[in-house]
Amino acid sequence: MNPDWLSVPPAPLNEMARLEAEQRQTRLTKPPGALGRLEQLAIRLAAMQGAPRPGLNRIQISVFAADHGVAAEGVSAFPQSVTAEMVRNFARGGAAISVLARELGASLEVLNLGTVEEHEPLDGVLLLRLGPGTSNFTNGPAMSTEQLTHALHAGRHSAERARLAGAQLFIGGEMGIGNSTSAAALACALLDAPPAALAGPGTGLDARGVARKAEVIGRALALHRDHLSDPLEALRRLGGFEIAALAGSYIACAHMGLTVLVDGFIATVAALVATRCCHGVENWFLYSHTSAEPGHARVLAALDARPLLDLGMRLGEGSGAAVAVPLLRLACALHNEMATFTEAGVSGKI
């Protein structure tokens, strides 16, 4: 199963804008390289935006929510009812990502792709119910082919709405009890890694709970092992609606030339899926932070990713990515607004 749109080559980066941004950096009133990675971030954003002076005024945050059948195996410290309750919290503006979106002046979209508990119509929440969560992947595939296709398209359409609204940066967030188990299982399949290396506490499991999570993942990998060489089939069998939507949104962003700021462990696993499905999409990804979830470092290493922050966060929702936005904005401001040596009347060497 390989929807044709997933394999469309991503948009090319603008090398002329990159070159002009690099040249500008050499003329600013500072020693070469004095601002470290901030300089390279500004140059990358210039190439992504096709503008020698990039900006990040318009941010889109899309949070995908869904439940996971594997929660029946006792892999989470919280009941599945929490997913729908958090969707209500997003709508009321009380969640961490709600606060961060307001502070950043970002647009926030919430998509419920399938929670076990249904909820009333909520302002700001799109209901795209694909089922009452995924199926328990220790018994069979998490999703049908049709569900996977719809989830991928939900992410694609969210990215398209962001692009049409003029977004300069896309952040994908997730909410779903059990999704760290799904993400860890998927990462194990894609990286050929043992469950113990990628299973973590998630919402707060103790050591015994983490061991149980690893055992559950091991059973799932054994059940599906003959079908995991294809990344989309691995996603169908071990993933979640929200993980698939994230992967679809990332690939669509790369197709349209829209920069993605990847969040934590679960979002990074979705990015790994995206890179396995569509070569070159990684050129459009920036990585926001290193999660406290232990498997995250291994997935980041597989992507050769250098996150911007390490704050011990493990919340999800897109919160770590949102926290990194001011850093990117400062990189742009320094690049755009510092005086050149000529403008400042300063000699060419400091």
Short mmCIF file of C-alpha atoms in Angstrom, two decimals:
data_model
loop_
_atom_site.label_atom_id
_atom_site.label_comp_id
_atom_site.label_asym_id
_atom_site.label_seq_id
_atom_site.Cartn_x
_atom_site.Cartn_y
_atom_site.Cartn_z
CA MET A 1 0.00 0.00 0.00
CA ASN A 2 1.68 3.18 -1.21
CA PRO A 3 -0.55 6.18 -2.00
CA ASP A 4 1.01 7.93 -4.98
CA TRP A 5 1.12 11.37 -3.35
CA LEU A 6 3.44 10.19 -0.57
CA SER A 7 6.29 9.50 -2.96
CA VAL A 8 6.10 12.82 -4.83
CA PRO A 9 9.52 14.51 -4.52
CA PRO A 10 9.65 17.37 -2.03
CA ALA A 11 10.08 20.97 -3.09
CA PRO A 12 13.70 22.04 -3.66
CA LEU A 13 15.38 24.45 -1.28
CA ASN A 14 16.21 27.87 -2.71
CA GLU A 15 19.98 27.88 -3.11
CA MET A 16 20.13 31.50 -4.27
CA ALA A 17 18.42 32.66 -1.07
CA ARG A 18 20.79 30.46 0.93
CA LEU A 19 23.82 32.01 -0.78
CA GLU A 20 22.55 35.56 -0.22
CA ALA A 21 21.89 34.79 3.45
CA GLU A 22 25.37 33.32 3.85
CA GLN A 23 26.89 36.43 2.28
CA ARG A 24 24.86 38.68 4.56
CA GLN A 25 26.16 36.80 7.61
CA THR A 26 29.74 37.62 6.57
CA ARG A 27 28.90 41.36 6.52
CA LEU A 28 27.20 41.64 9.92
CA THR A 29 28.96 43.42 12.78
CA LYS A 30 30.29 40.36 14.58
CA PRO A 31 33.16 37.92 14.24
CA PRO A 32 32.41 35.14 11.74
CA GLY A 33 30.50 32.34 13.43
CA ALA A 34 30.12 34.26 16.69
CA LEU A 35 26.40 33.48 16.90
CA GLY A 36 26.99 29.77 16.35
CA ARG A 37 23.97 27.73 15.30
CA LEU A 38 21.76 30.83 15.25
CA GLU A 39 23.56 31.85 12.06
CA GLN A 40 23.01 28.48 10.42
CA LEU A 41 19.35 28.43 11.44
CA ALA A 42 18.77 31.78 9.77
CA ILE A 43 20.53 30.58 6.62
CA ARG A 44 18.48 27.36 6.55
CA LEU A 45 15.25 29.29 7.00
CA ALA A 46 16.27 31.60 4.16
CA ALA A 47 16.72 28.61 1.85
CA MET A 48 13.41 27.14 3.00
CA GLN A 49 11.46 30.36 2.55
CA GLY A 50 13.21 31.50 -0.60
CA ALA A 51 13.93 34.82 1.10
CA PRO A 52 17.40 36.10 2.07
CA ARG A 53 15.78 37.66 5.15
CA PRO A 54 13.41 35.02 6.55
CA GLY A 55 10.65 35.61 9.09
CA LEU A 56 8.45 33.57 11.41
CA ASN A 57 5.44 35.73 12.08
CA ARG A 58 2.80 33.18 11.04
CA ILE A 59 2.90 29.87 12.91
CA GLN A 60 0.44 26.99 12.50
CA ILE A 61 0.06 24.42 15.28
CA SER A 62 -2.08 21.37 14.50
CA VAL A 63 -2.74 18.87 17.29
CA PHE A 64 -3.98 15.42 16.31
CA ALA A 65 -5.79 13.38 18.98
CA ALA A 66 -6.70 9.68 18.98
CA ASP A 67 -6.79 6.66 21.25
CA HIS A 68 -4.90 3.36 21.04
CA GLY A 69 -6.22 -0.15 21.47
CA VAL A 70 -2.94 -1.28 23.00
CA ALA A 71 -3.92 0.66 26.12
CA ALA A 72 -5.88 -2.48 27.06
CA GLU A 73 -2.51 -4.08 27.84
CA GLY A 74 -1.96 -1.76 30.80
CA VAL A 75 0.81 0.32 29.19
CA SER A 76 -0.31 3.75 30.43
CA ALA A 77 -0.60 5.35 33.84
CA PHE A 78 -3.80 7.14 32.73
CA PRO A 79 -7.18 5.86 31.47
CA GLN A 80 -8.20 6.42 27.86
CA SER A 81 -10.94 8.84 28.91
CA VAL A 82 -8.15 11.39 29.40
CA THR A 83 -7.71 11.80 25.62
CA ALA A 84 -11.21 13.17 25.07
CA GLU A 85 -10.96 15.21 28.27
CA MET A 86 -7.78 16.81 26.97
CA VAL A 87 -9.48 17.60 23.66
CA ARG A 88 -12.05 19.55 25.70
CA ASN A 89 -9.18 21.24 27.53
CA PHE A 90 -7.63 22.28 24.21
CA ALA A 91 -10.97 23.77 23.15
CA ARG A 92 -11.26 25.70 26.44
CA GLY A 93 -7.73 27.05 26.05
CA GLY A 94 -6.46 25.42 29.23
CA ALA A 95 -3.79 23.07 27.88
CA ALA A 96 -0.08 23.86 27.70
CA ILE A 97 -0.17 24.11 23.92
CA SER A 98 -3.16 26.46 24.16
CA VAL A 99 -1.17 28.81 26.39
CA LEU A 100 1.90 28.59 24.18
CA ALA A 101 -0.10 29.25 21.01
CA ARG A 102 -1.60 32.38 22.56
CA GLU A 103 1.79 33.65 23.69
CA LEU A 104 3.27 33.05 20.24
CA GLY A 105 0.29 34.49 18.37
CA ALA A 106 0.06 31.14 16.59
CA SER A 107 -2.99 29.57 15.00
CA LEU A 108 -4.09 26.40 16.80
CA GLU A 109 -6.12 23.65 15.17
CA VAL A 110 -7.23 20.49 17.00
CA LEU A 111 -8.34 17.38 15.12
CA ASN A 112 -10.00 14.46 16.87
CA LEU A 113 -9.30 11.45 14.69
CA GLY A 114 -10.88 8.90 16.99
CA THR A 115 -11.14 8.89 20.77
CA VAL A 116 -12.76 6.06 22.70
CA GLU A 117 -14.97 8.54 24.52
CA GLU A 118 -17.04 10.74 22.26
CA HIS A 119 -17.54 14.40 23.07
CA GLU A 120 -19.92 17.18 22.19
CA PRO A 121 -19.18 19.60 19.32
CA LEU A 122 -16.35 21.90 20.43
CA ASP A 123 -15.22 25.22 19.03
CA GLY A 124 -11.85 24.89 17.35
CA VAL A 125 -12.00 21.09 17.16
CA LEU A 126 -12.46 19.22 13.87
CA LEU A 127 -14.06 15.83 14.38
CA LEU A 128 -12.75 13.34 11.81
CA ARG A 129 -13.63 10.13 13.59
CA LEU A 130 -11.89 7.11 12.04
CA GLY A 131 -13.02 4.78 14.81
CA PRO A 132 -12.96 4.56 18.62
CA GLY A 133 -9.18 4.50 18.61
CA THR A 134 -7.01 1.92 16.88
CA SER A 135 -7.25 -1.81 17.44
CA ASN A 136 -4.96 -3.57 19.91
CA PHE A 137 -1.87 -4.33 17.86
CA THR A 138 -0.94 -7.31 20.02
CA ASN A 139 -3.90 -9.10 18.41
CA GLY A 140 -3.73 -7.78 14.84
CA PRO A 141 -3.05 -4.62 12.79
CA ALA A 142 -3.76 -1.34 14.56
CA MET A 143 -5.52 0.09 11.50
CA SER A 144 -7.25 -0.98 8.35
CA THR A 145 -5.82 0.23 5.05
CA GLU A 146 -8.76 2.61 4.74
CA GLN A 147 -8.19 4.07 8.21
CA LEU A 148 -4.51 4.60 7.50
CA THR A 149 -5.29 6.34 4.21
CA HIS A 150 -7.79 8.66 5.89
CA ALA A 151 -5.36 9.47 8.71
CA LEU A 152 -2.57 10.33 6.26
CA HIS A 153 -4.97 12.55 4.32
CA ALA A 154 -6.10 14.27 7.52
CA GLY A 155 -2.50 15.34 8.09
CA ARG A 156 -2.07 16.34 4.46
CA HIS A 157 -5.17 18.51 4.51
CA SER A 158 -4.11 20.19 7.76
CA ALA A 159 -0.79 21.11 6.16
CA GLU A 160 -2.59 22.40 3.07
CA ARG A 161 -4.83 24.61 5.21
CA ALA A 162 -1.72 25.98 6.92
CA ARG A 163 -0.10 26.77 3.59
CA LEU A 164 -3.22 28.46 2.23
CA ALA A 165 -3.34 30.60 5.38
CA GLY A 166 0.21 31.80 4.70
CA ALA A 167 1.95 29.90 7.51
CA GLN A 168 5.74 30.13 7.57
CA LEU A 169 6.18 27.28 10.05
CA PHE A 170 4.15 24.13 10.79
CA ILE A 171 4.13 22.40 14.18
CA GLY A 172 2.37 19.08 14.56
CA GLY A 173 1.31 17.95 18.02
CA GLU A 174 -0.33 14.80 19.34
CA MET A 175 -2.52 13.62 22.18
CA GLY A 176 -3.45 10.00 22.81
CA ILE A 177 -3.23 7.68 25.79
CA GLY A 178 -1.03 4.76 24.73
CA ASN A 179 0.73 6.58 21.92
CA SER A 180 4.23 6.36 23.39
CA THR A 181 3.84 2.56 23.23
CA SER A 182 2.76 2.78 19.61
CA ALA A 183 5.60 5.14 18.75
CA ALA A 184 8.17 2.95 20.49
CA ALA A 185 6.92 -0.17 18.70
CA LEU A 186 7.06 1.61 15.36
CA ALA A 187 10.56 2.91 16.03
CA CYS A 188 11.70 -0.59 17.00
CA ALA A 189 10.38 -1.90 13.69
CA LEU A 190 11.98 0.84 11.60
CA LEU A 191 15.32 0.83 13.40
CA ASP A 192 15.51 -2.91 14.13
CA ALA A 193 16.00 -2.04 17.80
CA PRO A 194 15.05 -4.06 20.89
CA PRO A 195 11.97 -2.91 22.84
CA ALA A 196 13.96 -2.28 26.00
CA ALA A 197 15.97 0.36 24.15
CA LEU A 198 12.94 2.42 23.17
CA ALA A 199 10.24 1.77 25.76
CA GLY A 200 10.02 4.58 28.33
CA PRO A 201 7.80 5.86 31.12
CA GLY A 202 5.46 7.82 28.83
CA THR A 203 2.85 9.42 31.07
CA GLY A 204 4.63 8.26 34.21
CA LEU A 205 5.10 4.48 34.39
CA ASP A 206 7.40 3.07 37.04
CA ALA A 207 10.17 0.57 36.24
CA ARG A 208 7.76 -2.37 36.37
CA GLY A 209 5.38 -0.54 34.02
CA VAL A 210 8.18 0.21 31.55
CA ALA A 211 9.20 -3.45 31.58
CA ARG A 212 5.61 -4.44 30.86
CA LYS A 213 5.49 -1.93 28.00
CA ALA A 214 8.65 -3.47 26.50
CA GLU A 215 7.15 -6.95 26.82
CA VAL A 216 3.97 -5.83 25.06
CA ILE A 217 5.99 -4.26 22.25
CA GLY A 218 8.03 -7.45 21.93
CA ARG A 219 4.87 -9.50 21.47
CA ALA A 220 3.60 -7.10 18.82
CA LEU A 221 6.87 -7.17 16.90
CA ALA A 222 6.85 -10.97 16.92
CA LEU A 223 3.26 -11.04 15.66
CA HIS A 224 3.88 -8.62 12.78
CA ARG A 225 7.54 -9.36 12.01
CA ASP A 226 6.89 -10.65 8.49
CA HIS A 227 5.22 -7.37 7.49
CA LEU A 228 7.47 -4.64 8.90
CA SER A 229 9.96 -4.05 6.09
CA ASP A 230 7.63 -1.55 4.41
CA PRO A 231 7.31 1.66 6.49
CA LEU A 232 3.66 2.25 5.59
CA GLU A 233 2.71 -1.30 6.49
CA ALA A 234 4.63 -0.95 9.74
CA LEU A 235 2.68 2.26 10.38
CA ARG A 236 -0.61 0.50 9.65
CA ARG A 237 0.15 -2.39 11.96
CA LEU A 238 1.82 -0.59 14.88
CA GLY A 239 0.97 3.10 14.57
CA GLY A 240 -1.88 5.35 15.58
CA PHE A 241 -4.26 7.65 13.77
CA GLU A 242 -2.43 10.71 15.10
CA ILE A 243 1.02 9.34 14.26
CA ALA A 244 -0.11 8.67 10.69
CA ALA A 245 -1.62 12.15 10.47
CA LEU A 246 1.64 13.69 11.64
CA ALA A 247 3.60 11.75 9.03
CA GLY A 248 1.14 12.80 6.33
CA SER A 249 1.32 16.45 7.39
CA TYR A 250 5.14 16.43 7.35
CA ILE A 251 5.31 14.94 3.86
CA ALA A 252 2.72 17.41 2.57
CA CYS A 253 4.65 20.32 4.09
CA ALA A 254 7.80 19.18 2.29
CA HIS A 255 5.88 18.92 -0.97
CA MET A 256 4.66 22.51 -0.56
CA GLY A 257 7.92 23.97 0.75
CA LEU A 258 6.65 24.67 4.26
CA THR A 259 9.11 24.37 7.15
CA VAL A 260 8.28 21.79 9.83
CA LEU A 261 9.39 22.15 13.44
CA VAL A 262 9.27 18.62 14.85
CA ASP A 263 8.23 18.14 18.48
CA GLY A 264 9.25 15.29 20.80
CA PHE A 265 9.47 11.49 20.77
CA ILE A 266 6.17 10.63 19.11
CA ALA A 267 6.39 13.44 16.55
CA THR A 268 9.98 12.42 15.75
CA VAL A 269 8.93 8.84 15.13
CA ALA A 270 6.34 10.23 12.70
CA ALA A 271 9.15 12.20 11.05
CA LEU A 272 11.17 8.98 10.77
CA VAL A 273 8.22 7.34 9.01
CA ALA A 274 7.97 10.33 6.67
CA THR A 275 11.66 10.10 5.71
CA ARG A 276 11.28 6.38 4.97
CA CYS A 277 8.25 7.04 2.73
CA CYS A 278 9.52 10.07 0.81
CA HIS A 279 13.20 10.68 0.16
CA GLY A 280 14.38 14.23 0.82
CA VAL A 281 11.58 15.42 3.11
CA GLU A 282 14.12 15.75 5.91
CA ASN A 283 15.45 18.90 4.22
CA TRP A 284 12.29 20.65 5.43
CA PHE A 285 12.53 19.49 9.07
CA LEU A 286 13.96 21.30 12.06
CA TYR A 287 14.01 19.47 15.41
CA SER A 288 12.92 21.43 18.44
CA HIS A 289 14.07 19.56 21.54
CA THR A 290 15.39 16.38 23.08
CA SER A 291 12.62 14.74 25.06
CA ALA A 292 13.13 13.12 28.45
CA GLU A 293 11.60 9.97 26.93
CA PRO A 294 14.67 7.70 26.68
CA GLY A 295 13.97 6.38 23.17
CA HIS A 296 13.98 9.85 21.65
CA ALA A 297 17.76 10.17 21.49
CA ARG A 298 18.01 6.97 19.47
CA VAL A 299 15.42 8.11 16.94
CA LEU A 300 17.09 11.53 16.65
CA ALA A 301 20.44 9.84 16.02
CA ALA A 302 18.90 7.75 13.24
CA LEU A 303 17.70 10.98 11.61
CA ASP A 304 21.07 12.71 12.14
CA ALA A 305 19.05 15.43 13.89
CA ARG A 306 20.39 18.18 16.15
CA PRO A 307 17.58 19.50 18.35
CA LEU A 308 17.59 23.12 19.46
CA LEU A 309 16.75 22.61 23.14
CA ASP A 310 17.10 20.07 25.95
CA LEU A 311 14.76 21.04 28.77
CA GLY A 312 13.70 17.63 30.05
CA MET A 313 10.23 18.02 28.54
CA ARG A 314 8.00 15.03 27.70
CA LEU A 315 4.51 16.49 27.42
CA GLY A 316 3.74 16.20 23.72
CA GLU A 317 0.96 18.35 22.23
CA GLY A 318 3.61 20.18 20.17
CA SER A 319 4.69 21.97 23.35
CA GLY A 320 8.44 21.48 22.99
CA ALA A 321 8.33 22.78 19.43
CA ALA A 322 6.30 25.81 20.51
CA VAL A 323 8.87 26.59 23.22
CA ALA A 324 11.61 26.61 20.55
CA VAL A 325 9.85 29.15 18.30
CA PRO A 326 11.23 32.24 20.10
CA LEU A 327 14.75 30.94 19.50
CA LEU A 328 14.07 30.70 15.77
CA ARG A 329 12.50 34.15 15.77
CA LEU A 330 15.57 35.58 17.47
CA ALA A 331 17.80 33.91 14.88
CA CYS A 332 15.80 35.66 12.16
CA ALA A 333 15.83 39.00 13.97
CA LEU A 334 19.59 38.94 14.44
CA HIS A 335 20.10 37.99 10.80
CA ASN A 336 17.70 40.62 9.47
CA GLU A 337 18.25 43.57 11.79
CA MET A 338 21.92 43.63 12.76
CA ALA A 339 23.87 46.31 10.98
CA THR A 340 26.49 45.43 8.41
CA PHE A 341 30.03 46.75 8.82
CA THR A 342 29.36 49.34 6.13
CA GLU A 343 26.08 50.50 7.69
CA ALA A 344 27.65 50.80 11.12
CA GLY A 345 30.83 52.46 9.90
CA VAL A 346 32.85 49.73 11.58
CA SER A 347 36.10 48.39 10.21
CA GLY A 348 35.82 44.99 8.53
CA LYS A 349 37.54 43.13 11.33
CA ILE A 350 36.66 43.00 15.02
#
